[in-house]
Short mmCIF file of C-alpha atoms in Angstrom, two decimals:
data_model
loop_
_atom_site.label_atom_id
_atom_site.label_comp_id
_atom_site.label_asym_id
_atom_site.label_seq_id
_atom_site.Cartn_x
_atom_site.Cartn_y
_atom_site.Cartn_z
CA UNK A 1 21.87 -9.60 22.06
CA UNK A 2 21.41 -10.15 18.49
CA UNK A 3 22.58 -14.05 18.64
CA UNK A 4 20.51 -14.41 22.23
CA UNK A 5 17.26 -13.18 20.16
CA UNK A 6 17.99 -15.22 17.17
CA UNK A 7 18.47 -18.44 19.01
CA UNK A 8 15.01 -18.26 20.34
CA UNK A 9 12.23 -19.49 18.10
CA UNK A 10 8.71 -18.62 18.26
CA UNK A 11 7.31 -21.82 19.48
CA UNK A 12 8.13 -25.36 19.63
CA UNK A 13 5.99 -28.59 19.97
CA UNK A 14 6.91 -30.92 22.07
CA UNK A 15 5.94 -34.69 23.32
CA UNK A 16 6.61 -36.30 26.66
CA UNK A 17 8.84 -39.13 26.84
CA UNK A 18 9.48 -39.65 30.61
CA UNK A 19 8.85 -37.63 33.83
CA UNK A 20 10.37 -34.34 33.13
CA UNK A 21 12.27 -35.22 30.07
CA UNK A 22 10.96 -34.17 26.62
CA UNK A 23 11.76 -33.93 23.00
CA UNK A 24 11.87 -30.72 21.52
CA UNK A 25 11.31 -30.18 17.88
CA UNK A 26 11.98 -26.34 16.59
CA UNK A 27 10.57 -25.36 13.45
CA UNK A 28 12.40 -21.96 11.73
CA UNK A 29 12.54 -20.30 8.18
CA UNK A 30 15.45 -22.35 7.50
CA UNK A 31 15.75 -25.76 9.29
CA UNK A 32 14.31 -27.86 11.68
CA UNK A 33 15.93 -29.15 14.90
CA UNK A 34 14.92 -31.75 17.45
CA UNK A 35 16.94 -32.19 20.84
CA UNK A 36 15.84 -33.51 24.43
CA UNK A 37 15.70 -31.64 27.44
CA UNK A 38 14.86 -32.10 31.39
CA UNK A 39 13.03 -29.55 32.93
CA UNK A 40 14.43 -29.55 36.48
CA UNK A 41 12.91 -26.80 38.53
CA UNK A 42 9.69 -25.79 37.14
CA UNK A 43 6.21 -27.11 37.80
CA UNK A 44 5.17 -28.70 34.43
CA UNK A 45 1.66 -29.48 34.06
CA UNK A 46 0.44 -33.01 32.89
CA UNK A 47 -2.11 -31.81 29.96
CA UNK A 48 -0.83 -33.21 26.50
CA UNK A 49 0.24 -31.55 24.22
CA UNK A 50 2.63 -29.20 25.87
CA UNK A 51 3.65 -25.91 23.99
CA UNK A 52 6.75 -24.01 25.34
CA UNK A 53 7.00 -20.29 23.78
CA UNK A 54 10.51 -19.38 23.23
CA UNK A 55 10.79 -15.43 23.75
CA UNK A 56 13.35 -12.74 24.11
CA UNK A 57 14.05 -12.15 27.84
CA UNK A 58 15.97 -8.50 27.51
CA UNK A 59 14.11 -6.06 25.04
CA UNK A 60 16.61 -3.71 22.70
CA UNK A 61 16.58 -0.20 23.62
CA UNK A 62 16.63 0.94 20.25
CA UNK A 63 15.71 -1.62 18.00
CA UNK A 64 16.98 -0.55 14.43
CA UNK A 65 20.21 0.07 15.89
CA UNK A 66 20.53 -3.33 17.89
CA UNK A 67 18.29 -6.00 15.83
CA UNK A 68 21.12 -6.78 13.12
CA UNK A 69 20.17 -9.67 11.54
CA UNK A 70 16.87 -10.06 10.04
CA UNK A 71 15.34 -13.40 11.55
CA UNK A 72 16.11 -11.70 14.69
CA UNK A 73 13.87 -8.42 13.78
CA UNK A 74 11.34 -10.55 12.34
CA UNK A 75 11.10 -12.91 15.47
CA UNK A 76 11.14 -10.10 17.77
CA UNK A 77 8.33 -8.27 15.72
CA UNK A 78 6.15 -11.32 16.17
CA UNK A 79 6.86 -11.36 19.83
CA UNK A 80 5.86 -7.70 20.23
CA UNK A 81 2.93 -7.99 18.13
CA UNK A 82 1.57 -10.81 19.97
CA UNK A 83 1.99 -8.75 23.22
CA UNK A 84 0.01 -5.90 21.88
CA UNK A 85 -2.67 -8.01 20.66
CA UNK A 86 -2.81 -9.49 24.06
CA UNK A 87 -3.04 -6.78 25.52
CA UNK A 88 0.19 -6.90 27.84
CA UNK A 89 1.35 -4.20 26.12
CA UNK A 90 -0.90 -1.24 26.39
CA UNK A 91 -1.44 0.73 22.91
CA UNK A 92 -3.68 3.46 22.13
CA UNK A 93 -6.37 3.05 19.71
CA UNK A 94 -4.89 5.36 16.96
CA UNK A 95 -1.80 3.98 17.26
CA UNK A 96 -3.37 0.30 17.19
CA UNK A 97 -4.55 1.02 13.78
CA UNK A 98 -1.20 2.61 12.31
CA UNK A 99 0.64 -0.71 13.73
CA UNK A 100 -1.91 -2.71 12.29
CA UNK A 101 -1.23 -1.03 8.84
CA UNK A 102 2.25 -1.77 9.15
CA UNK A 103 1.59 -5.51 9.94
CA UNK A 104 -0.23 -5.62 7.09
CA UNK A 105 2.27 -4.29 4.68
CA UNK A 106 4.59 -6.81 6.20
CA UNK A 107 2.43 -9.68 5.48
CA UNK A 108 0.62 -8.74 2.01
CA UNK A 109 3.46 -6.33 0.36
CA UNK A 110 2.20 -3.34 -1.63
CA UNK A 111 -1.67 -2.57 -1.48
CA UNK A 112 -3.28 -3.43 -4.84
CA UNK A 113 -6.65 -2.21 -5.03
CA UNK A 114 -7.30 -5.08 -7.83
CA UNK A 115 -6.10 -8.07 -5.40
CA UNK A 116 -6.88 -6.62 -1.77
CA UNK A 117 -10.65 -5.87 -2.15
CA UNK A 118 -12.89 -5.17 0.55
CA UNK A 119 -13.08 -7.95 3.31
CA UNK A 120 -9.37 -9.00 2.63
CA UNK A 121 -8.50 -8.34 6.43
CA UNK A 122 -11.78 -10.06 7.65
CA UNK A 123 -9.75 -13.14 9.08
CA UNK A 124 -7.13 -11.23 10.24
CA UNK A 125 -6.59 -10.67 13.46
CA UNK A 126 -4.78 -6.76 13.82
CA UNK A 127 -6.37 -5.05 16.62
CA UNK A 128 -6.72 -5.52 20.36
CA UNK A 129 -10.03 -6.62 21.42
CA UNK A 130 -10.13 -3.62 24.01
CA UNK A 131 -10.14 -1.02 21.02
CA UNK A 132 -12.63 -3.21 18.97
CA UNK A 133 -14.99 -3.20 21.93
CA UNK A 134 -14.38 0.85 22.61
CA UNK A 135 -15.71 2.28 19.41
CA UNK A 136 -19.06 1.90 17.83
CA UNK A 137 -17.53 0.84 14.45
CA UNK A 138 -18.16 -2.26 12.37
CA UNK A 139 -15.12 -4.46 11.02
CA UNK A 140 -15.47 -3.21 7.81
CA UNK A 141 -14.98 0.49 8.94
CA UNK A 142 -11.87 -0.67 10.90
CA UNK A 143 -10.56 -1.99 7.87
CA UNK A 144 -11.39 0.84 5.71
CA UNK A 145 -9.18 3.15 7.98
CA UNK A 146 -6.35 0.83 8.16
CA UNK A 147 -5.93 0.35 4.28
CA UNK A 148 -6.08 3.95 4.21
CA UNK A 149 -2.56 3.98 5.69
CA UNK A 150 -1.86 0.37 4.49
CA UNK A 151 -1.84 1.99 0.88
CA UNK A 152 0.61 5.21 2.06
CA UNK A 153 3.07 2.44 2.62
CA UNK A 154 3.87 1.41 -0.87
CA UNK A 155 7.47 0.31 -1.82
CA UNK A 156 8.21 -0.55 2.06
CA UNK A 157 9.70 -4.29 1.85
CA UNK A 158 8.51 -6.69 4.87
CA UNK A 159 11.98 -5.89 7.20
CA UNK A 160 11.30 -2.20 6.67
CA UNK A 161 7.40 -2.43 7.36
CA UNK A 162 8.44 -4.65 10.53
CA UNK A 163 11.26 -1.94 11.59
CA UNK A 164 8.47 0.89 11.66
CA UNK A 165 6.27 -1.48 13.78
CA UNK A 166 8.88 -2.11 16.39
CA UNK A 167 10.35 1.91 16.26
CA UNK A 168 6.61 2.98 17.11
CA UNK A 169 6.08 -0.27 19.75
CA UNK A 170 9.19 0.65 21.79
CA UNK A 171 7.68 4.21 22.51
CA UNK A 172 4.95 2.39 24.11
CA UNK A 173 4.86 2.92 28.15
CA UNK A 174 4.58 -0.75 29.04
CA UNK A 175 7.03 -1.90 26.16
CA UNK A 176 10.03 -4.33 27.47
CA UNK A 177 8.82 -3.85 31.11
CA UNK A 178 8.80 -6.87 33.74
CA UNK A 179 6.18 -6.32 36.36
CA UNK A 180 6.46 -7.81 40.10
CA UNK A 181 4.06 -7.33 42.87
CA UNK A 182 6.18 -6.40 45.77
CA UNK A 183 5.40 -4.57 49.27
CA UNK A 184 7.26 -1.75 50.89
CA UNK A 185 8.79 -1.53 54.60
CA UNK A 186 5.01 -0.04 55.40
CA UNK A 187 3.28 -3.26 53.85
CA UNK A 188 2.13 -1.00 50.89
CA UNK A 189 1.47 -3.00 47.77
CA UNK A 190 3.15 -1.76 44.48
CA UNK A 191 4.70 -3.12 41.28
CA UNK A 192 8.18 -3.22 40.56
CA UNK A 193 9.07 -2.49 36.54
CA UNK A 194 12.59 -3.70 35.27
CA UNK A 195 13.21 -2.81 31.49
CA UNK A 196 16.14 -1.53 29.58
CA UNK A 197 16.40 1.86 30.94
CA UNK A 198 16.02 0.82 34.76
CA UNK A 199 13.85 0.04 37.64
CA UNK A 200 10.34 1.81 38.20
CA UNK A 201 8.06 1.36 41.13
CA UNK A 202 4.03 1.92 39.99
CA UNK A 203 0.77 1.92 41.83
CA UNK A 204 -0.57 -1.57 41.28
CA UNK A 205 -3.59 0.51 39.41
CA UNK A 206 -1.39 2.46 37.10
CA UNK A 207 1.11 0.53 35.13
CA UNK A 208 1.98 3.44 32.81
CA UNK A 209 3.43 6.14 34.77
CA UNK A 210 6.10 5.22 37.59
CA UNK A 211 5.79 6.80 40.85
CA UNK A 212 9.66 6.61 40.86
CA UNK A 213 12.46 5.60 38.99
CA UNK A 214 16.01 4.37 38.92
CA UNK A 215 17.90 4.51 35.76
CA UNK A 216 20.64 2.02 35.65
CA UNK A 217 23.33 4.55 35.68
CA UNK A 218 21.89 6.24 39.05
CA UNK A 219 22.17 2.58 40.70
CA UNK A 220 25.41 1.59 42.87
CA UNK A 221 24.16 -1.74 44.00
CA UNK A 222 21.24 -4.38 44.00
CA UNK A 223 21.09 -7.22 46.58
CA UNK A 224 18.51 -9.09 48.18
CA UNK A 225 18.39 -11.45 51.33
CA UNK A 226 15.84 -14.19 51.45
CA UNK A 227 12.52 -12.29 50.18
CA UNK A 228 14.13 -8.77 51.13
CA UNK A 229 15.22 -6.90 47.80
CA UNK A 230 17.50 -3.25 48.29
CA UNK A 231 17.98 -0.69 45.65
CA UNK A 232 21.13 1.56 46.50
CA UNK A 233 21.03 4.70 44.48
CA UNK A 234 24.58 6.20 43.56
CA UNK A 235 24.00 9.28 45.32
CA UNK A 236 24.50 8.80 48.69
CA UNK A 237 21.89 11.48 49.76
CA UNK A 238 18.95 9.35 48.51
CA UNK A 239 17.76 7.05 50.92
CA UNK A 240 18.26 3.19 50.24
CA UNK A 241 14.92 1.70 48.67
CA UNK A 242 13.90 -1.54 50.15
CA UNK A 243 11.13 -3.95 49.31
CA UNK A 244 9.75 -7.49 50.13
CA UNK A 245 8.62 -9.90 47.48
CA UNK A 246 6.14 -13.01 47.94
CA UNK A 247 9.05 -15.73 47.13
CA UNK A 248 12.49 -16.06 47.00
CA UNK A 249 12.45 -17.60 43.67
CA UNK A 250 11.18 -14.12 42.28
CA UNK A 251 14.09 -11.88 43.93
CA UNK A 252 16.45 -14.35 41.64
CA UNK A 253 14.51 -13.86 38.59
CA UNK A 254 14.13 -10.00 39.36
CA UNK A 255 18.13 -9.96 40.15
CA UNK A 256 18.61 -11.56 36.95
CA UNK A 257 16.96 -9.38 34.71
CA UNK A 258 18.88 -6.60 36.59
CA UNK A 259 22.12 -8.05 35.88
CA UNK A 260 21.23 -8.60 32.28
CA UNK A 261 19.66 -5.33 31.42
CA UNK A 262 22.18 -3.33 33.37
CA UNK A 263 25.10 -5.03 31.34
CA UNK A 264 23.36 -4.16 28.26
CA UNK A 265 22.58 -0.64 29.04
CA UNK A 266 26.13 -0.30 29.82
CA UNK A 267 27.24 -1.95 26.38
CA UNK A 268 25.08 0.40 24.58
CA UNK A 269 26.84 3.23 25.69
CA UNK A 270 30.35 2.18 24.80
CA UNK A 271 32.23 1.39 21.39
CA UNK A 272 30.66 -1.65 19.80
CA UNK A 273 33.41 -4.86 19.51
CA UNK A 274 34.83 -5.73 16.92
CA UNK A 275 32.72 -8.88 16.42
CA UNK A 276 29.59 -6.31 16.87
CA UNK A 277 30.85 -4.05 14.22
CA UNK A 278 31.72 -6.72 11.74
CA UNK A 279 27.86 -8.02 12.14
CA UNK A 280 26.47 -4.39 11.33
CA UNK A 281 28.71 -4.16 8.22
CA UNK A 282 27.64 -7.22 6.92
CA UNK A 283 23.95 -6.46 8.01
CA UNK A 284 24.55 -2.89 6.13
CA UNK A 285 26.19 -5.01 3.05
CA UNK A 286 23.06 -7.36 2.83
CA UNK A 287 20.68 -4.60 3.36
CA UNK A 288 22.49 -2.33 0.51
CA UNK A 289 22.44 -5.70 -1.76
CA UNK A 290 18.91 -6.62 -1.06
CA UNK A 291 17.77 -2.67 -1.78
CA UNK A 292 19.49 -2.64 -5.21
CA UNK A 293 17.76 -6.07 -5.96
CA UNK A 294 14.25 -4.44 -5.02
CA UNK A 295 15.49 -1.43 -7.03
CA UNK A 296 16.29 -3.50 -9.99
CA UNK A 297 12.96 -5.29 -9.96
CA UNK A 298 11.44 -2.13 -9.41
CA UNK A 299 12.83 -0.65 -13.11
CA UNK A 300 12.10 -4.01 -14.37
CA UNK A 301 8.44 -3.76 -13.59
CA UNK A 302 8.14 -0.18 -14.68
CA UNK A 303 9.58 -1.04 -17.94
CA UNK A 304 7.30 -3.97 -18.22
CA UNK A 305 4.51 -1.98 -17.02
CA UNK A 306 5.25 0.83 -19.75
CA UNK A 307 5.60 -1.77 -22.49
CA UNK A 308 2.75 -3.30 -21.70
CA UNK A 309 1.09 0.20 -22.14
CA UNK A 310 2.62 1.23 -25.20
CA UNK A 311 1.35 -2.15 -26.63
CA UNK A 312 -1.98 -1.90 -25.84
CA UNK A 313 -1.86 1.40 -27.03
CA UNK A 314 -0.72 0.49 -30.48
CA UNK A 315 -3.16 -2.54 -30.40
CA UNK A 316 -6.14 -0.18 -29.54
CA UNK A 317 -4.72 2.24 -31.96
CA UNK A 318 -4.25 -0.65 -34.91
CA UNK A 319 -7.92 -1.79 -34.11
CA UNK A 320 -8.94 1.83 -34.52
CA UNK A 321 -7.34 2.49 -38.03
CA UNK A 322 -9.05 -0.80 -38.94
CA UNK A 323 -12.64 0.20 -38.17
CA UNK A 324 -11.37 3.53 -40.05
CA UNK A 325 -10.75 1.21 -43.23
CA UNK A 326 -13.63 -1.26 -42.87
CA UNK A 327 -16.02 2.22 -42.61
CA UNK A 328 -13.87 3.80 -45.35
CA UNK A 329 -14.30 0.74 -47.78
CA UNK A 330 -18.38 0.60 -46.81
CA UNK A 331 -18.56 4.45 -47.79
CA UNK A 332 -16.71 3.45 -51.25
CA UNK A 333 -18.90 0.98 -51.90
CA UNK A 334 -22.05 2.89 -51.63
CA UNK A 335 -20.65 5.67 -53.41
CA UNK A 336 -19.89 3.17 -56.40
CA UNK A 337 -23.45 1.94 -56.37
CA UNK A 338 -25.02 5.59 -56.15
CA UNK A 339 -22.78 6.45 -58.91
CA UNK A 340 -23.79 3.80 -60.95
CA UNK A 341 -27.52 4.20 -60.53
CA UNK A 342 -27.28 7.60 -61.09
CA UNK A 343 -25.43 7.60 -64.50
CA UNK A 344 -28.22 4.91 -65.43
CA UNK A 345 -31.07 7.33 -64.38
CA UNK A 346 -29.49 10.35 -66.31
CA UNK A 347 -29.06 7.76 -69.31
CA UNK A 348 -32.80 7.26 -69.12
CA UNK A 349 -33.79 10.84 -68.73
CA UNK A 350 -31.63 12.09 -71.48
CA UNK A 351 -33.53 9.03 -74.05
CA UNK A 352 -37.07 10.22 -72.61
CA UNK A 353 -36.01 14.17 -73.48
CA UNK A 354 -35.05 13.00 -77.12
CA UNK A 355 -38.24 11.28 -77.36
CA UNK A 356 -40.08 13.91 -76.23
CA UNK A 357 -38.16 16.40 -78.55
CA UNK A 358 -39.48 13.94 -81.43
CA UNK A 359 -42.74 13.99 -80.66
CA UNK A 360 -42.83 18.02 -80.29
CA UNK A 361 -41.43 18.18 -83.76
CA UNK A 362 -43.95 15.79 -84.99
CA UNK A 363 -46.65 18.01 -83.25
CA UNK A 364 -45.14 21.37 -84.93
CA UNK A 365 -45.17 19.46 -88.46
CA UNK A 366 -48.95 18.60 -87.83
CA UNK A 367 -49.52 22.01 -87.12
CA UNK A 368 -48.20 23.53 -89.88
CA UNK A 369 -49.69 21.15 -92.09
CA UNK A 370 -53.00 21.60 -90.84
CA UNK A 371 -52.57 25.45 -90.95
CA UNK A 372 -51.80 24.84 -94.61
CA UNK A 373 -54.79 22.73 -95.62
CA UNK A 374 -57.57 25.07 -96.66
CA UNK A 375 -61.15 24.35 -94.78
CA UNK A 376 -63.80 25.26 -96.72
CA UNK A 377 -66.86 25.18 -94.50
CA UNK A 378 -67.43 26.99 -91.24
CA UNK A 379 -67.75 23.75 -89.25
CA UNK A 380 -64.68 22.34 -90.83
CA UNK A 381 -62.83 25.73 -89.90
CA UNK A 382 -64.08 25.52 -86.26
CA UNK A 383 -62.90 22.06 -85.89
CA UNK A 384 -59.90 23.08 -87.59
CA UNK A 385 -59.21 25.87 -85.14
CA UNK A 386 -60.25 23.86 -82.27
CA UNK A 387 -57.48 21.00 -83.27
CA UNK A 388 -54.90 23.86 -84.26
CA UNK A 389 -55.45 25.03 -80.59
CA UNK A 390 -55.27 21.56 -79.07
CA UNK A 391 -52.24 20.93 -80.89
CA UNK A 392 -50.82 24.22 -79.53
CA UNK A 393 -51.41 23.54 -76.00
CA UNK A 394 -49.97 20.26 -76.52
CA UNK A 395 -46.83 21.34 -78.37
CA UNK A 396 -46.42 24.00 -75.34
CA UNK A 397 -46.83 20.86 -73.07
CA UNK A 398 -44.39 18.90 -74.86
CA UNK A 399 -41.93 21.64 -74.98
CA UNK A 400 -42.32 22.40 -71.08
CA UNK A 401 -41.90 18.59 -70.28
CA UNK A 402 -38.88 18.78 -73.02
CA UNK A 403 -37.29 21.55 -70.94
CA UNK A 404 -37.72 19.95 -67.47
CA UNK A 405 -36.56 16.58 -68.66
CA UNK A 406 -33.53 18.35 -69.92
CA UNK A 407 -32.76 20.48 -66.81
CA UNK A 408 -33.28 16.52 -65.01
CA UNK A 409 -30.58 15.43 -67.21
CA UNK A 410 -28.09 18.26 -66.36
CA UNK A 411 -28.73 17.77 -62.50
CA UNK A 412 -28.13 14.13 -62.79
CA UNK A 413 -24.87 14.95 -64.65
CA UNK A 414 -23.76 17.06 -61.88
CA UNK A 415 -24.88 14.42 -59.26
CA UNK A 416 -22.92 11.63 -61.02
CA UNK A 417 -19.91 14.30 -61.12
CA UNK A 418 -19.97 14.35 -57.35
CA UNK A 419 -20.62 11.14 -56.71
CA UNK A 420 -17.42 10.46 -58.62
CA UNK A 421 -15.45 13.05 -56.70
CA UNK A 422 -16.58 11.51 -53.62
CA UNK A 423 -15.52 8.28 -54.73
CA UNK A 424 -11.86 9.68 -55.48
CA UNK A 425 -12.09 11.14 -52.05
CA UNK A 426 -12.64 7.85 -50.26
CA UNK A 427 -10.05 5.94 -52.30
CA UNK A 428 -7.51 8.39 -51.06
CA UNK A 429 -8.77 8.35 -47.68
CA UNK A 430 -8.54 4.45 -47.94
CA UNK A 431 -5.06 4.61 -49.40
CA UNK A 432 -3.92 6.91 -46.35
CA UNK A 433 -5.13 4.41 -43.69
CA UNK A 434 -3.76 1.81 -45.40
CA UNK A 435 -0.12 3.54 -45.21
CA UNK A 436 -0.81 4.59 -41.57
CA UNK A 437 -1.54 0.32 -40.53
CA UNK A 438 1.74 -0.37 -42.46
CA UNK A 439 3.84 2.25 -40.22
CA UNK A 440 1.90 1.37 -36.87
CA UNK A 441 2.86 -2.39 -37.62
CA UNK A 442 6.54 -1.13 -37.90
CA UNK A 443 6.40 0.68 -34.59
CA UNK A 444 4.54 -2.07 -32.84
CA UNK A 445 7.51 -4.60 -33.90
CA UNK A 446 10.22 -2.38 -32.73
CA UNK A 447 8.85 -1.88 -29.58
CA UNK A 448 8.85 -5.66 -28.14
CA UNK A 449 10.13 -6.10 -24.97
CA UNK A 450 13.95 -6.84 -24.52
CA UNK A 451 14.42 -10.52 -23.60
CA UNK A 452 17.78 -9.74 -21.89
CA UNK A 453 17.40 -7.27 -18.88
CA UNK A 454 20.82 -5.81 -17.58
CA UNK A 455 22.25 -7.81 -14.50
CA UNK A 456 23.63 -6.67 -11.52
CA UNK A 457 26.48 -8.09 -9.95
CA UNK A 458 27.90 -7.22 -6.68
CA UNK A 459 31.40 -7.86 -5.43
CA UNK A 460 32.03 -7.95 -1.73
CA UNK A 461 35.63 -6.33 -1.06
CA UNK A 462 37.05 -6.83 2.26
CA UNK A 463 36.16 -4.11 5.07
CA UNK A 464 38.88 -2.50 7.21
CA UNK A 465 37.94 -0.77 10.84
CA UNK A 466 40.08 2.34 11.58
CA UNK A 467 38.75 4.57 14.38
CA UNK A 468 39.77 7.81 13.98
CA UNK A 469 38.42 11.40 15.38
CA UNK A 470 37.59 12.31 11.79
CA UNK A 471 35.18 8.97 11.66
CA UNK A 472 33.98 9.56 14.91
CA UNK A 473 33.08 13.22 13.78
CA UNK A 474 31.45 11.83 10.76
CA UNK A 475 29.86 9.44 12.74
CA UNK A 476 28.23 12.20 14.96
CA UNK A 477 27.14 14.30 12.34
CA UNK A 478 25.32 11.35 10.97
CA UNK A 479 23.33 10.74 14.09
CA UNK A 480 22.59 14.50 14.44
CA UNK A 481 21.10 14.33 10.97
CA UNK A 482 19.24 11.22 11.70
CA UNK A 483 17.84 12.79 14.75
CA UNK A 484 16.90 15.72 13.01
CA UNK A 485 14.86 13.59 10.51
CA UNK A 486 13.39 11.23 12.99
CA UNK A 487 11.85 14.31 14.90
CA UNK A 488 10.46 15.37 11.58
CA UNK A 489 8.97 11.80 10.73
CA UNK A 490 7.84 11.83 14.41
CA UNK A 491 5.96 14.96 14.23
CA UNK A 492 4.42 14.20 10.96
CA UNK A 493 3.32 10.87 12.38
CA UNK A 494 1.86 12.59 15.58
CA UNK A 495 -0.10 14.60 13.41
CA UNK A 496 -1.37 11.52 11.52
CA UNK A 497 -2.24 9.58 14.98
CA UNK A 498 -4.17 12.93 16.39
CA UNK A 499 -6.02 13.27 12.84
CA UNK A 500 -7.26 9.59 13.17
CA UNK A 501 -8.01 10.02 17.04
CA UNK A 502 -10.22 13.09 16.21
CA UNK A 503 -12.02 10.97 13.61
CA UNK A 504 -12.73 7.96 15.72
CA UNK A 505 -13.44 10.19 19.06
CA UNK A 506 -17.08 10.43 18.42
CA UNK A 507 -17.75 6.68 17.94
CA UNK A 508 -16.10 6.13 21.35
CA UNK A 509 -18.06 4.43 24.18
CA UNK A 510 -16.72 6.30 27.39
CA UNK A 511 -18.49 3.85 29.50
CA UNK A 512 -16.29 0.96 28.20
CA UNK A 513 -13.11 2.93 29.10
CA UNK A 514 -10.63 0.56 30.91
CA UNK A 515 -8.24 2.24 33.57
CA UNK A 516 -5.61 2.40 31.28
CA UNK A 517 -7.37 4.16 28.58
CA UNK A 518 -8.01 6.82 31.28
CA UNK A 519 -4.58 7.20 32.22
CA UNK A 520 -3.13 7.28 28.71
CA UNK A 521 -5.58 9.85 27.81
CA UNK A 522 -4.98 11.98 31.22
CA UNK A 523 -0.89 11.82 30.27
CA UNK A 524 -1.67 12.83 26.88
CA UNK A 525 -3.53 15.96 27.46
CA UNK A 526 -0.60 16.82 30.08
CA UNK A 527 1.58 16.32 27.35
CA UNK A 528 3.73 13.41 29.03
CA UNK A 529 5.49 10.44 27.09
CA UNK A 530 7.29 7.60 28.24
CA UNK A 531 10.71 9.07 27.85
CA UNK A 532 10.00 12.38 29.83
CA UNK A 533 7.91 11.02 32.41
CA UNK A 534 11.00 8.82 33.56
CA UNK A 535 13.16 11.70 33.08
CA UNK A 536 11.08 13.54 35.61
CA UNK A 537 10.54 11.09 38.13
CA UNK A 538 14.54 10.02 37.97
CA UNK A 539 15.19 13.62 38.96
CA UNK A 540 14.21 13.64 42.30
CA UNK A 541 13.50 10.09 43.47
CA UNK A 542 13.89 10.87 47.37
CA UNK A 543 10.33 12.89 46.80
CA UNK A 544 8.37 9.95 45.70
CA UNK A 545 9.74 7.35 48.09
CA UNK A 546 6.36 5.42 49.34
#
């Protein structure tokens, strides 16, 4: 299965050389091939140039289990994605948004708000046109909802995101179904669906829910004669189902699909061959190796980010210390200038006080001299008394001024002492900041990034395959564990889808709903899914025979 899909490329360009003979050029991820081919049995249009699409003919029942090689998975992902966007596979709106988020993760990697800014999905085709036209939502609103889920997929590699996409897509009703127009014995027009699970009969207007299903393990024989096709169930009590197709070529194609899907259906339920087991073992080894590489890169990235954060923090702290040192220097200079001014002012005040004291002493001497002088006349006496009074008042004023100047000198001395104390504290703080800066520089130098990161080497050892009961039991236990995990994950996924459906339901335009939308809503309200519907209709096929 894996080899068959891997050999089919997504598309090829070709040019015509002669009637029905073409040169085909196929470009893959690793190489480019060119060869000639001749188309014998098909009506080839004459338009130039011609494009052939090489697609998978048989769809895997479980993509995670059957798509072993990464290139196979990638090409099949591109095929299914295109079929969903072209509406060849019906996908409900809420599931379309989730699938689009996985497609974005596969293309762009982890979400980064600094890189993936608003409008980065404007040119991407991510949703079917039917879904876009069904709601009154702008492209920005769709992008916002896709990005919200895209951000949750952080850490998933491209192959993991593509596999999650396929695991959701394989549960869609029209996934892997090839439809053919047929008529039953009464001439009623029907659709025949062929897929990995069996044959299904549909009404032409309802491609989601089959009227009757024939699982491959319940079909005994399939044959056709001319345009009549016959399906014989394994249970002989059930009537043989016959129908007619439009062309003999259609019957041949139907038979080829039936044989191929039936063969793969039976092979899936048997033990894998040694070759397939070896391929799966190699794929697991490759996956484990890539996982370890991704973990190593993630650790390296985390270490670099932490080192860069530490460096930025140290640089920020260093700048802060430099600013504090500059401010301390400026404060110290201001303190020194203030101290000098106060000292000069104190000296001047002290000199003025001395001068005033000297004048007061001189006035006191003059007063004593005047008192000692005898004044004979009353006028002289009166004048002398007046002069004495003035001299006393002047001496009192001089004494008061001298006392005030002395107090001012004492205050200036106290201010000078405080200024010198502030200067001492500023010098001490500058010394502390300088010592911190040197310590920070030493730490910064010791936290530099290591030049040599540890390398990881993987040595592949030879694998042996021993089929024992203990291995089968262990495998069964692992399968049961995976089933439980899958059910829990599916429940969480369904809750997310229901939440988105409720959120955008108010913006839906009911008049634009297609027939498939209405049928899907009816199935969802009844709790029907792809697998339980097929199980129900296959339990009593004779009741549904048209």
